[in-house]
Structure formats: C-alpha cells, structure tokens
Amino acid sequence: MTTHTDSTRTSRTTDATDSHGEFPAPPAPLTALLSQPLSPQQKFKVPKDAWLRRLGEIPEAADALAALPGWINRDDAAEAVRQHWPDSITAAFVSAMVWAYGPKAGYAPYRVLRVLTASKTPDGKTLNDRVTAALERSVEIALTEDAVEAFSYLNDCTHKVRSHQREHADMLVGVDCGRIYGLGPSFFTKWLQVATLAFAPEDRALPRKTTRRPTALIPQYPPAPMWDNQVVVWLADVARSVDQRIFEQERGQTLFSQESPFSPQGPFSPESPFRPGRAADQRRTATVFSGGEGWSPTTPEGDLLRMRVARTDHYARYVSLLSRWGGPHGLDASQVCDRIYRLIRRDGEPRSRVA
C-alpha cells in the first residue's frame, strides 16, 4: 500500500539507498547516548480534570482517563494503548494524546475532540467511525509495511475532497487515504510511536506487565519514530555545524595550497597571501563560513539534514538517517529518536532514581 506520489516514492528510494552512505556522522552528544542504555522518561502529573471537562461525556474517553495513573510517561501511555487495543481505539488514542500533550492540557482536549469527531465545531457531535478506523489501520500499516507507509497513509491525500470534516470525511470510506481532520504529523507520529511500542516491549525502557499482545498482529517492523518541529530544528542546527566543519576544512586546504612554495600561487607569486587586500578577503570568507552576517552557503551533506515536517519523503529520509546512526549500536530508528528527544528535552529520570 502506497499513497504518496511517484515523485515522493522516487525521493524515498534515493534517500534510502543512494544518499544513505552520504549521511553525516551523528553529533558527539548523540553518539554518547547511542552507546549507553537510556533511562526512563520522567513522569508528569496528568491534568485529568481538564481532559474530563471536554471528553467526559464520551464513555470511551472517560474510561481511558479513569484508567490512566495519576503520573505517566511514554511507557505508561504505551501500556494504556495495549490495554485498550483492539476493544476501544478511541480510548487508546486518548491515552496516547494525554501523554503527547504533556502536563499542561490547555486546548489539547478540544483539539482531540475535533479529531475524534472530524469537526471544526465538535461540541455535541458524535464520534466519527472513519477516524477510529483510520487510526487503527495506520498502526497496522506501521507494523506490517513500515513507519513511512503509515506516515504516508495519514499524511498524503490523492483524491479530491474539499476537506476531511464530517460529511466529507464520510465520503472517504473505501478510499486509500487515512488523513484525519485536525491531526497533523507532529501528533500522528506520536500516536504511531506509542501504539507501535505497545507491540514491542523490547523497545521500551520498562518491561511489559503481561505477555499478551494487543492483537494477533505480529510486528514485522520496529516502532515508528516521532517527528515534529523540535527535531527538525535540532537537525537544522546539526546541519549548520556540518556545513561549518566542511567549509573550514576546505578553507584550510585552500590556504595550505596557496601558501605552499611549490604551488603556482606560492608566497613569491602575484597571488601570494601577503599581497595587499588578501587579509581582508580572508576575513570576509571566514565571516561567510562561520555563519556571520550575509549569505550563508550550505553543503550537500548538511542539506541531507534539512527537512520539513509535512513531507513524506523527508520523513522517509529521517527514518533512514536514524537507522544509519543507530545501526552500529544495535538501535532502531525509534530508539535513536528517543535519544535525540532526550537531548532536546532533558526529560530523563535521574540515574539514582532509576537504580
């Protein structure tokens, strides 16, 4: 099952094969985390009252909130998904979103209600059956076809429908499109990761309480990595470091060549670095290379790390990148993703508490 366009599929193939060997090495802080076990994520207090004010009248959502512990982390959310699957996809999704939105609910319950009802004005609306079917199908695709296909299913739309709300959403039955109104990549990848982790206890920091799988479905691929603007910005920062390192190396090679007495531009030639104006030229070059004012060039290696959240081919490249970084350490893309977010959020449990 592939819903993305031919151009997207071509980009994905290129990213996963031809460009795979060109990925820059991971930055030193990430390399340090890749070589050691990851402590569990810190737990936060669930703002249940805020969630119940919006979702309390939906029996499945109310049950999900009642079943959640008072304090949770990502592993608790995965355990909740496992407990509700496949009897209530709605309860499983709500459990995942409670973790995804974190300790400050804000507008989160209202946004989740819009997703579940496929409506811009969800108050008084009933749950949309197509939404729950698409949520369930997306997890099945992630486990049997891979995370990128699941991303494409929820992200790409190949038919002509004005929106994915209410009556328009109902028109999508039978169409190979899982796009859900109000649910973008930043949060549907959190759903995919938490739900696929429910099938993969070996990828979780805490052991599963029981051995029963949510369904008879046997995972053929590792859990899906999360993907949002936080990691895109982090990768862009790494890309700038890659650019600067490469430019400095090239500049050093150029200066060495120019200053060599055996080169046509040796110290006694008209192109000598001691000629008038040469120091000013070098200062301008250094300013450009170091990301100073004005135009800042990039490199092909750095550009591989520059991505956009809404593009399926970029998510495919992201998964390939993380798999490449984690391979030497026996880690899958989701496990590398966890370590990147640990660097970004610094939300790990202190080692003393883990012990």
Coordinates of C-alpha atoms in Angstrom, one line a residue:
M1 CA 0.0 0.0 0.0
T2 CA 1.5 3.3 -1.1
T3 CA -0.5 6.5 -1.3
H4 CA 2.3 9.0 -1.8
T5 CA 3.0 10.3 -5.3
D6 CA 5.6 9.0 -7.8
S7 CA 7.9 11.9 -7.0
T8 CA 7.7 11.2 -3.3
R9 CA 8.4 7.5 -3.9
T10 CA 11.4 8.3 -6.0
S11 CA 12.7 10.7 -3.4
R12 CA 12.3 8.0 -0.7
T13 CA 14.2 5.4 -2.8
T14 CA 17.0 7.9 -3.3
D15 CA 17.2 8.8 0.3
A16 CA 17.2 5.2 1.5
T17 CA 19.8 3.9 -1.0
D18 CA 21.9 6.3 -3.0
S19 CA 22.2 9.0 -0.3
H20 CA 22.3 6.6 2.6
G21 CA 26.1 6.4 2.6
E22 CA 26.4 10.2 2.5
F23 CA 24.7 11.0 5.8
P24 CA 27.0 12.9 8.2
A25 CA 28.1 11.2 11.4
P26 CA 25.9 11.9 14.4
P27 CA 27.0 14.8 16.7
A28 CA 29.1 13.9 19.7
P29 CA 26.4 14.4 22.4
L30 CA 24.1 12.0 20.5
T31 CA 26.9 9.5 19.9
A32 CA 27.5 9.4 23.7
L33 CA 23.8 8.5 24.2
L34 CA 23.8 5.9 21.5
S35 CA 26.4 3.9 23.3
Q36 CA 24.6 3.6 26.6
P37 CA 21.2 2.5 27.9
L38 CA 18.5 5.2 28.0
S39 CA 16.9 5.9 31.4
P40 CA 13.1 6.1 31.5
Q41 CA 11.4 9.3 30.7
Q42 CA 10.3 11.5 33.7
K43 CA 6.7 11.2 34.6
F44 CA 4.3 14.1 34.8
K45 CA 1.0 14.6 36.6
V46 CA -2.0 14.1 34.3
P47 CA -4.4 17.0 34.3
K48 CA -7.4 14.7 34.3
D49 CA -9.9 17.4 35.3
A50 CA -9.1 19.5 32.2
W51 CA -9.4 16.5 29.9
L52 CA -12.7 15.3 31.5
R53 CA -14.3 18.7 31.1
R54 CA -14.2 18.2 27.3
L55 CA -14.2 14.4 26.9
G56 CA -16.0 13.3 30.0
E57 CA -19.3 12.7 28.1
I58 CA -17.6 10.3 25.7
P59 CA -17.7 6.9 27.5
E60 CA -14.5 5.5 25.8
A61 CA -12.6 8.7 26.6
A62 CA -13.8 8.8 30.2
D63 CA -12.8 5.2 30.7
A64 CA -9.3 5.9 29.2
L65 CA -8.8 8.8 31.6
A66 CA -10.0 6.9 34.6
A67 CA -7.7 4.0 33.8
L68 CA -4.6 6.2 33.5
P69 CA -2.3 6.5 36.5
G70 CA -2.0 9.9 38.1
W71 CA 1.5 10.3 36.9
I72 CA 2.6 8.9 33.5
N73 CA 5.4 8.8 31.0
R74 CA 5.6 7.4 27.5
D75 CA 5.8 3.8 28.7
D76 CA 2.7 4.2 30.7
A77 CA 0.9 5.6 27.6
A78 CA 2.1 2.6 25.6
E79 CA 0.8 0.2 28.3
A80 CA -2.6 2.0 28.3
V81 CA -2.8 1.6 24.5
R82 CA -2.0 -2.1 24.9
Q83 CA -4.8 -2.5 27.5
H84 CA -7.4 -0.8 25.3
W85 CA -6.4 -2.4 22.0
P86 CA -8.4 -3.5 20.0
D87 CA -11.6 -3.1 22.0
S88 CA -11.5 0.7 22.0
I89 CA -9.3 2.5 19.6
T90 CA -10.8 5.8 20.9
A91 CA -9.6 5.0 24.4
A92 CA -6.2 4.0 23.1
F93 CA -5.9 7.3 21.1
V94 CA -7.0 9.5 24.0
S95 CA -4.4 7.7 26.3
A96 CA -1.6 8.4 23.7
M97 CA -2.7 12.1 23.3
V98 CA -2.7 12.7 27.0
W99 CA 0.9 11.8 27.0
A100 CA 1.7 13.6 23.8
Y101 CA 0.3 17.0 25.0
G102 CA 2.0 16.7 28.4
P103 CA 1.3 18.2 31.8
K104 CA -0.4 21.4 30.6
A105 CA -3.6 20.4 28.8
G106 CA -4.6 23.9 27.5
Y107 CA -6.6 23.5 24.3
A108 CA -5.4 19.8 23.9
P109 CA -8.8 18.2 24.9
Y110 CA -10.7 20.4 22.5
R111 CA -8.2 19.6 19.7
V112 CA -8.5 15.9 20.4
L113 CA -12.3 16.2 20.4
R114 CA -12.1 17.9 16.9
V115 CA -10.0 14.9 15.7
L116 CA -12.4 12.3 17.1
T117 CA -15.5 14.0 15.6
A118 CA -13.8 15.2 12.4
S119 CA -15.4 18.5 13.0
K120 CA -14.2 22.1 13.4
T121 CA -17.0 22.7 15.9
P122 CA -17.1 19.4 17.9
D123 CA -19.4 20.2 20.7
G124 CA -22.5 18.0 20.6
K125 CA -21.1 16.0 17.7
T126 CA -20.8 12.2 17.7
L127 CA -17.6 10.3 17.2
N128 CA -16.7 9.7 13.5
D129 CA -16.3 6.0 12.7
R130 CA -13.9 6.6 9.8
V131 CA -11.5 8.4 12.2
T132 CA -11.2 5.4 14.5
A133 CA -10.9 3.0 11.5
A134 CA -8.0 5.2 10.1
L135 CA -6.2 5.3 13.4
E136 CA -6.4 1.5 13.7
R137 CA -5.4 1.0 10.1
S138 CA -2.4 3.3 10.5
V139 CA -0.9 1.2 13.3
E140 CA -1.4 -2.0 11.3
I141 CA 0.4 -0.4 8.3
A142 CA 3.3 0.7 10.5
L143 CA 3.7 -2.8 11.9
T144 CA 3.3 -4.7 8.6
E145 CA 4.6 -2.3 5.9
D146 CA 6.8 0.2 7.9
A147 CA 6.6 3.6 9.5
V148 CA 7.0 5.5 6.3
E149 CA 4.0 3.8 4.7
A150 CA 1.9 4.6 7.8
F151 CA 3.1 8.2 7.7
S152 CA 2.0 8.4 4.0
Y153 CA -1.3 6.8 4.8
L154 CA -2.1 9.6 7.4
N155 CA -0.4 12.4 5.5
D156 CA -0.9 12.0 1.8
C157 CA -4.2 12.6 0.0
T158 CA -4.7 11.5 -3.6
H159 CA -8.4 12.1 -4.1
K160 CA -10.4 15.4 -4.5
V161 CA -12.4 16.2 -1.4
R162 CA -12.7 19.8 -0.1
S163 CA -12.0 18.8 3.5
H164 CA -11.8 15.8 5.8
Q165 CA -14.6 17.0 8.0
R166 CA -17.9 15.3 8.9
E167 CA -19.8 14.6 5.6
H168 CA -16.7 14.9 3.6
A169 CA -14.9 12.5 5.9
D170 CA -17.7 10.0 5.4
M171 CA -17.1 10.2 1.6
L172 CA -13.6 8.8 2.1
V173 CA -14.8 5.3 3.0
G174 CA -13.1 2.8 0.6
V175 CA -10.5 5.3 -0.5
D176 CA -6.9 4.5 0.3
C177 CA -6.4 7.7 2.4
G178 CA -6.1 7.9 6.1
R179 CA -5.8 11.7 6.5
I180 CA -7.7 12.8 9.6
Y181 CA -9.1 16.3 10.1
G182 CA -7.1 18.2 12.7
L183 CA -4.3 15.5 13.1
G184 CA -1.0 16.5 11.6
P185 CA 2.4 14.8 11.5
S186 CA 3.6 16.2 14.8
F187 CA 0.9 14.4 16.7
F188 CA 0.0 11.4 14.5
T189 CA 3.7 10.3 14.7
K190 CA 3.3 10.4 18.5
W191 CA 0.3 8.2 18.1
L192 CA 2.2 5.8 15.8
Q193 CA 5.1 5.6 18.1
V194 CA 3.1 5.0 21.3
A195 CA 0.8 2.5 19.6
T196 CA 3.6 0.5 17.9
L197 CA 5.6 0.5 21.1
A198 CA 2.6 -1.4 22.6
F199 CA 3.6 -4.2 20.3
A200 CA 7.3 -4.0 21.0
P201 CA 8.2 -4.3 24.7
E202 CA 11.9 -4.7 23.9
D203 CA 11.9 -1.1 22.7
R204 CA 10.5 0.3 25.9
A205 CA 12.5 1.4 28.9
L206 CA 10.2 -0.5 31.3
P207 CA 9.2 -4.2 30.9
R208 CA 5.7 -5.1 29.9
K209 CA 3.4 -6.2 32.7
T210 CA 1.9 -9.1 30.8
T211 CA 2.9 -11.0 27.7
R212 CA -0.5 -10.7 25.9
R213 CA -0.2 -8.8 22.6
P214 CA -3.0 -6.3 21.8
T215 CA -4.0 -8.4 18.8
A216 CA -2.8 -11.4 16.9
L217 CA -0.9 -9.0 14.6
I218 CA 2.8 -9.8 14.6
P219 CA 5.1 -6.7 14.1
Q220 CA 7.3 -7.0 11.1
Y221 CA 9.0 -3.6 11.5
P222 CA 10.3 -1.6 14.5
P223 CA 8.3 1.1 16.2
A224 CA 7.7 4.4 14.4
P225 CA 9.9 7.3 15.4
M226 CA 8.3 10.6 16.4
W227 CA 8.6 13.6 14.1
D228 CA 7.9 17.3 14.8
N229 CA 9.4 20.8 14.6
Q230 CA 11.5 20.2 17.7
V231 CA 13.6 17.5 15.9
V232 CA 13.5 19.4 12.6
V233 CA 15.1 22.5 14.3
W234 CA 17.6 20.2 16.1
L235 CA 18.6 18.6 12.8
A236 CA 19.0 22.1 11.2
D237 CA 21.4 23.1 14.0
V238 CA 23.4 19.9 13.3
A239 CA 23.3 20.7 9.6
R240 CA 24.9 24.1 10.2
S241 CA 27.6 22.5 12.3
V242 CA 28.3 20.1 9.4
D243 CA 28.4 23.0 6.9
Q244 CA 30.8 24.9 9.0
R245 CA 33.1 22.0 9.6
I246 CA 33.3 21.2 5.9
F247 CA 33.9 24.8 4.9
E248 CA 36.6 25.2 7.4
Q249 CA 38.3 22.0 6.1
E250 CA 38.1 23.2 2.5
R251 CA 39.3 26.7 3.5
G252 CA 42.3 25.2 5.3
Q253 CA 43.2 23.1 2.3
T254 CA 42.9 26.1 0.1
L255 CA 45.1 28.3 2.3
F256 CA 47.7 25.5 2.6
S257 CA 47.8 25.2 -1.2
Q258 CA 48.1 28.9 -1.7
E259 CA 50.9 29.3 0.9
S260 CA 53.0 26.3 -0.4
P261 CA 56.2 27.5 -2.1
F262 CA 55.7 24.7 -4.6
S263 CA 52.3 25.9 -5.8
P264 CA 51.6 28.3 -8.7
Q265 CA 50.2 30.7 -6.0
G266 CA 53.3 30.3 -3.7
P267 CA 54.5 33.1 -1.4
F268 CA 56.5 34.7 -4.1
S269 CA 53.8 34.7 -6.8
P270 CA 51.4 37.6 -7.6
E271 CA 48.7 35.6 -5.8
S272 CA 50.7 35.5 -2.6
P273 CA 48.7 35.7 0.6
F274 CA 50.9 38.6 1.6
R275 CA 49.7 40.8 -1.3
P276 CA 47.6 43.9 -0.4
G277 CA 44.0 43.2 0.3
R278 CA 44.4 39.4 0.9
A279 CA 43.8 39.6 4.7
A280 CA 40.6 41.4 4.1
D281 CA 39.4 38.8 1.6
Q282 CA 40.2 36.1 4.1
R283 CA 38.2 37.9 6.9
R284 CA 35.2 38.2 4.6
T285 CA 35.5 34.5 3.7
A286 CA 35.7 33.5 7.4
T287 CA 32.6 35.5 8.1
V288 CA 30.6 33.7 5.5
F289 CA 31.8 30.3 6.5
S290 CA 31.2 30.9 10.2
G291 CA 27.5 31.9 9.7
G292 CA 28.1 35.6 10.1
E293 CA 26.1 38.4 8.5
G294 CA 25.1 38.0 4.9
W295 CA 24.6 34.9 2.8
S296 CA 25.4 31.6 4.4
P297 CA 26.2 28.7 2.0
T298 CA 25.3 25.1 2.6
T299 CA 26.8 21.7 1.7
P300 CA 25.2 18.6 0.2
E301 CA 26.0 16.7 3.5
G302 CA 24.3 19.4 5.6
D303 CA 21.3 19.6 3.3
L304 CA 20.5 16.0 3.9
L305 CA 19.6 17.0 7.5
R306 CA 17.3 19.9 6.4
M307 CA 13.8 18.6 6.3
R308 CA 10.1 19.7 6.6
V309 CA 7.6 18.0 8.9
A310 CA 4.8 17.8 6.4
R311 CA 6.7 15.9 3.7
T312 CA 6.5 12.2 3.5
D313 CA 9.8 11.9 1.6
H314 CA 11.5 13.9 4.3
Y315 CA 10.1 11.5 7.0
A316 CA 11.5 8.6 4.9
R317 CA 14.9 10.3 4.9
Y318 CA 14.6 10.9 8.6
V319 CA 13.9 7.2 9.3
S320 CA 16.9 6.2 7.1
L321 CA 19.1 8.7 8.8
L322 CA 18.2 7.4 12.3
S323 CA 18.6 3.8 11.2
R324 CA 22.0 4.6 9.8
W325 CA 23.0 6.4 13.1
G326 CA 21.7 3.6 15.3
G327 CA 22.9 0.6 13.2
P328 CA 26.4 0.4 14.7
H329 CA 24.9 0.4 18.2
G330 CA 22.1 -2.1 17.5
L331 CA 19.4 0.5 17.8
D332 CA 16.4 1.1 15.5
A333 CA 15.2 4.5 14.3
S334 CA 12.7 4.8 17.2
Q335 CA 15.4 4.2 19.8
V336 CA 17.7 6.8 18.2
C337 CA 14.7 9.2 18.1
D338 CA 14.2 8.7 21.8
R339 CA 17.8 9.8 22.4
I340 CA 17.5 12.9 20.2
Y341 CA 14.4 14.0 22.2
R342 CA 16.3 13.3 25.4
L343 CA 18.9 15.8 24.2
I344 CA 16.3 18.3 23.3
R345 CA 14.0 18.0 26.3
R346 CA 16.4 16.7 29.0
D347 CA 13.4 14.7 30.5
G348 CA 15.1 11.6 31.7
E349 CA 14.8 10.2 35.2
P350 CA 17.9 10.8 37.3
R351 CA 20.1 7.7 37.4
S352 CA 19.8 7.4 41.2
R353 CA 16.0 7.1 41.0
V354 CA 16.3 4.5 38.2
A355 CA 18.6 2.4 40.2

